[in-house]
Tab-separated table of C-alpha atoms in Angstrom:
chain	number	residue	atom	x	y	z
A	1	MET	CA	267.118	2.144	98.980
A	2	ILE	CA	265.235	5.343	98.436
A	3	LEU	CA	264.258	7.274	101.578
A	4	THR	CA	261.551	9.922	101.287
A	5	GLU	CA	260.755	12.080	104.286
A	6	THR	CA	257.046	12.650	104.900
A	7	ARG	CA	255.454	15.868	106.127
A	8	ILE	CA	256.138	14.598	109.666
A	9	ALA	CA	259.813	15.202	110.421
A	10	GLY	CA	261.714	11.960	110.941
A	11	VAL	CA	259.029	9.712	109.435
A	12	PHE	CA	260.376	8.228	106.205
A	13	VAL	CA	258.951	6.019	103.485
A	14	VAL	CA	261.660	3.503	102.560
A	15	ASP	CA	261.426	2.107	99.035
A	16	LEU	CA	263.551	-0.668	97.641
A	17	ALA	CA	265.819	-0.102	94.641
A	18	PRO	CA	266.030	-3.673	93.334
A	19	LEU	CA	268.757	-4.919	91.034
A	20	ALA	CA	267.162	-7.433	88.689
A	21	ASP	CA	268.564	-10.185	86.492
A	22	GLU	CA	267.437	-13.571	85.182
A	23	ARG	CA	267.389	-14.977	88.737
A	24	GLY	CA	265.003	-12.378	90.114
A	25	HIS	CA	266.069	-9.331	92.089
A	26	PHE	CA	268.149	-8.240	95.068
A	27	ALA	CA	267.658	-5.123	97.211
A	28	ARG	CA	268.964	-3.714	100.453
A	29	SER	CA	266.129	-3.259	102.909
A	30	TYR	CA	268.197	-1.476	105.581
A	31	CYS	CA	271.606	0.207	105.595
A	32	ALA	CA	272.895	2.206	108.581
A	33	ASP	CA	275.037	4.392	106.295
A	34	VAL	CA	272.092	5.364	104.071
A	35	PHE	CA	269.949	6.096	107.103
A	36	ALA	CA	272.754	8.216	108.633
A	37	ARG	CA	273.012	10.271	105.415
A	38	HIS	CA	269.337	11.154	105.983
A	39	GLY	CA	269.993	12.143	109.600
A	40	ILE	CA	268.574	8.947	111.066
A	41	ARG	CA	270.428	7.171	113.846
A	42	PHE	CA	268.881	3.739	114.007
A	43	ALA	CA	270.616	0.679	115.387
A	44	PRO	CA	268.147	-2.229	115.508
A	45	VAL	CA	268.318	-4.298	118.683
A	46	GLN	CA	265.215	-6.449	118.283
A	47	CYS	CA	263.083	-7.797	115.422
A	48	ASN	CA	259.404	-8.656	115.745
A	49	LEU	CA	256.954	-10.483	113.504
A	50	SER	CA	253.184	-10.000	113.603
A	51	PHE	CA	250.910	-12.459	111.784
A	52	ASN	CA	247.282	-11.445	111.254
A	53	PRO	CA	244.913	-14.017	109.701
A	54	HIS	CA	241.962	-11.640	109.250
A	55	GLN	CA	241.513	-8.661	106.952
A	56	GLY	CA	240.543	-5.544	108.932
A	57	THR	CA	242.649	-6.417	111.991
A	58	LEU	CA	243.942	-3.290	113.696
A	59	ARG	CA	246.959	-3.153	115.997
A	60	GLY	CA	247.838	0.082	117.742
A	61	LEU	CA	248.340	2.829	118.395
A	62	HIS	CA	251.472	1.798	120.312
A	63	TYR	CA	254.634	3.496	121.545
A	64	GLN	CA	257.240	3.064	124.259
A	65	ALA	CA	257.606	5.816	126.870
A	66	MET	CA	260.731	7.504	128.178
A	67	PRO	CA	263.397	6.760	129.196
A	68	VAL	CA	263.559	4.084	126.447
A	69	PRO	CA	261.424	5.249	123.510
A	70	ASP	CA	261.456	3.031	120.440
A	71	ALA	CA	261.979	3.786	116.789
A	72	LYS	CA	260.952	1.134	114.282
A	73	LEU	CA	261.300	0.177	110.651
A	74	VAL	CA	258.079	-1.565	109.600
A	75	ARG	CA	257.686	-3.737	106.494
A	76	CYS	CA	254.813	-5.946	105.342
A	77	SER	CA	256.356	-9.286	104.361
A	78	ARG	CA	253.078	-10.980	103.346
A	79	GLY	CA	249.741	-9.470	102.355
A	80	ALA	CA	249.113	-5.738	102.778
A	81	ILE	CA	248.557	-3.198	105.549
A	82	PHE	CA	247.657	0.443	106.039
A	83	ASP	CA	250.494	1.636	108.288
A	84	VAL	CA	250.159	4.750	110.457
A	85	ALA	CA	252.568	6.970	112.405
A	86	VAL	CA	251.223	9.652	114.773
A	87	ASP	CA	253.497	12.462	115.969
A	88	LEU	CA	253.351	12.670	119.786
A	89	ARG	CA	256.413	14.911	120.219
A	90	ALA	CA	255.248	17.958	122.200
A	91	ASP	CA	257.812	20.266	120.583
A	92	SER	CA	257.039	19.174	117.014
A	93	PRO	CA	255.209	21.486	114.592
A	94	THR	CA	253.232	18.414	113.448
A	95	HIS	CA	252.284	17.270	116.989
A	96	GLY	CA	249.047	15.261	116.797
A	97	GLU	CA	249.244	14.777	113.024
A	98	TRP	CA	249.373	11.375	111.348
A	99	ILE	CA	250.641	9.847	108.136
A	100	GLY	CA	249.285	6.658	106.573
A	101	VAL	CA	251.019	4.519	103.959
A	102	VAL	CA	250.023	1.272	102.264
A	103	LEU	CA	252.744	-1.352	102.734
A	104	ASP	CA	252.527	-4.615	100.838
A	105	ALA	CA	254.733	-7.619	100.248
A	106	ALA	CA	254.774	-7.164	96.473
A	107	ARG	CA	256.288	-3.678	96.576
A	108	GLY	CA	258.512	-4.106	99.633
A	109	ARG	CA	257.993	-0.539	100.846
A	110	ALA	CA	258.657	0.170	104.536
A	111	LEU	CA	257.891	2.982	106.977
A	112	PHE	CA	260.434	4.326	109.436
A	113	VAL	CA	258.708	5.545	112.616
A	114	PRO	CA	261.007	7.593	114.886
A	115	GLU	CA	261.026	7.806	118.658
A	116	GLY	CA	258.180	9.959	119.923
A	117	CYS	CA	255.631	8.701	117.401
A	118	ALA	CA	252.865	6.185	117.989
A	119	HIS	CA	252.437	3.387	115.463
A	120	GLY	CA	249.540	1.257	114.330
A	121	PHE	CA	248.336	-0.661	111.313
A	122	GLN	CA	245.250	-2.253	109.810
A	123	THR	CA	245.409	-5.309	107.584
A	124	LEU	CA	244.102	-4.895	104.051
A	125	LYS	CA	244.324	-8.589	103.177
A	126	PRO	CA	243.931	-11.825	105.123
A	127	ASP	CA	247.089	-13.606	106.283
A	128	SER	CA	249.152	-10.421	106.470
A	129	GLU	CA	252.538	-10.555	108.148
A	130	VAL	CA	254.431	-7.516	109.453
A	131	PHE	CA	258.162	-7.468	110.236
A	132	TYR	CA	259.511	-4.770	112.587
A	133	MET	CA	263.121	-3.836	113.228
A	134	MET	CA	263.173	-2.122	116.625
A	135	GLY	CA	265.619	0.507	117.880
A	136	ALA	CA	264.962	-0.419	121.532
A	137	ALA	CA	264.115	-3.661	123.252
A	138	TYR	CA	260.510	-4.043	124.365
A	139	ARG	CA	259.851	-2.998	127.960
A	140	ALA	CA	256.416	-3.964	129.271
A	141	ASP	CA	256.657	-1.310	131.992
A	142	LEU	CA	257.070	1.403	129.329
A	143	ALA	CA	254.532	0.073	126.808
A	144	ARG	CA	251.846	2.652	126.081
A	145	GLY	CA	249.019	3.143	123.644
A	146	LEU	CA	246.336	5.518	122.450
A	147	ARG	CA	242.848	4.844	121.165
A	148	TRP	CA	242.865	3.905	117.481
A	149	ASN	CA	239.902	6.187	116.725
A	150	ASP	CA	240.804	9.128	118.964
A	151	PRO	CA	239.040	12.161	117.464
A	152	ALA	CA	242.107	14.296	118.258
A	153	PHE	CA	243.896	12.496	115.414
A	154	GLY	CA	241.023	11.767	113.004
A	155	ILE	CA	242.802	8.844	111.349
A	156	ASP	CA	241.012	7.708	108.214
A	157	TRP	CA	241.303	3.932	108.700
A	158	PRO	CA	240.287	1.805	105.680
A	159	ASP	CA	237.822	-0.273	107.725
A	160	PRO	CA	235.921	1.835	110.282
A	161	ALA	CA	234.828	-1.312	112.174
A	162	PRO	CA	238.149	-3.085	112.730
A	163	ARG	CA	238.900	-6.347	114.472
A	164	LEU	CA	240.587	-5.356	117.785
A	165	ASN	CA	241.763	-7.104	120.897
A	166	MET	CA	240.594	-5.853	124.322
A	167	ARG	CA	243.847	-4.061	125.094
A	168	ASP	CA	243.901	-2.023	121.882
A	169	GLY	CA	240.202	-1.238	122.233
A	170	ALA	CA	240.712	0.162	125.742
A	171	TRP	CA	243.619	2.602	125.238
A	172	PRO	CA	242.820	6.177	126.333
A	173	ASP	CA	242.493	9.257	124.160
A	174	HIS	CA	245.525	11.506	123.687
A	175	ARG	CA	245.791	14.486	125.958
A	176	ALA	CA	248.006	17.160	124.419
């Protein structure tokens, strides 16, 4: 695995380093030791799978509030997505900034989103599937979200007229 930190501290792009032979290839997609060498403490406790039949579907921006914030390792296992992390940490020099990365099944790239960041994605292809390894179990009472098109963030989504559900369309704007 190759971990590359983005301009937002703690947000990492995780690329595979496949070993190939006549059978195909093999690659580690997560290793606690490699993450620890990059200063990341991440012990997955839950895995989630999101299937999205339509191109342009947007999910997010989601996060889990204190006292049980959630970190996640996000990988697109079928199709392609534009994956976004938004820094909500009040003490961060990049508070309110976002990073967007294309994740697709062919490349196997993942995005690590630390605690204190909101996460969302938009599908770039129909029948896209997203696999999340979660650092905290889901708690409905702590589930939070922010409006996908909040002008405070200015996220440049690929499709400016996404397919949303009612919940994601009704999240409030961020208040710094």
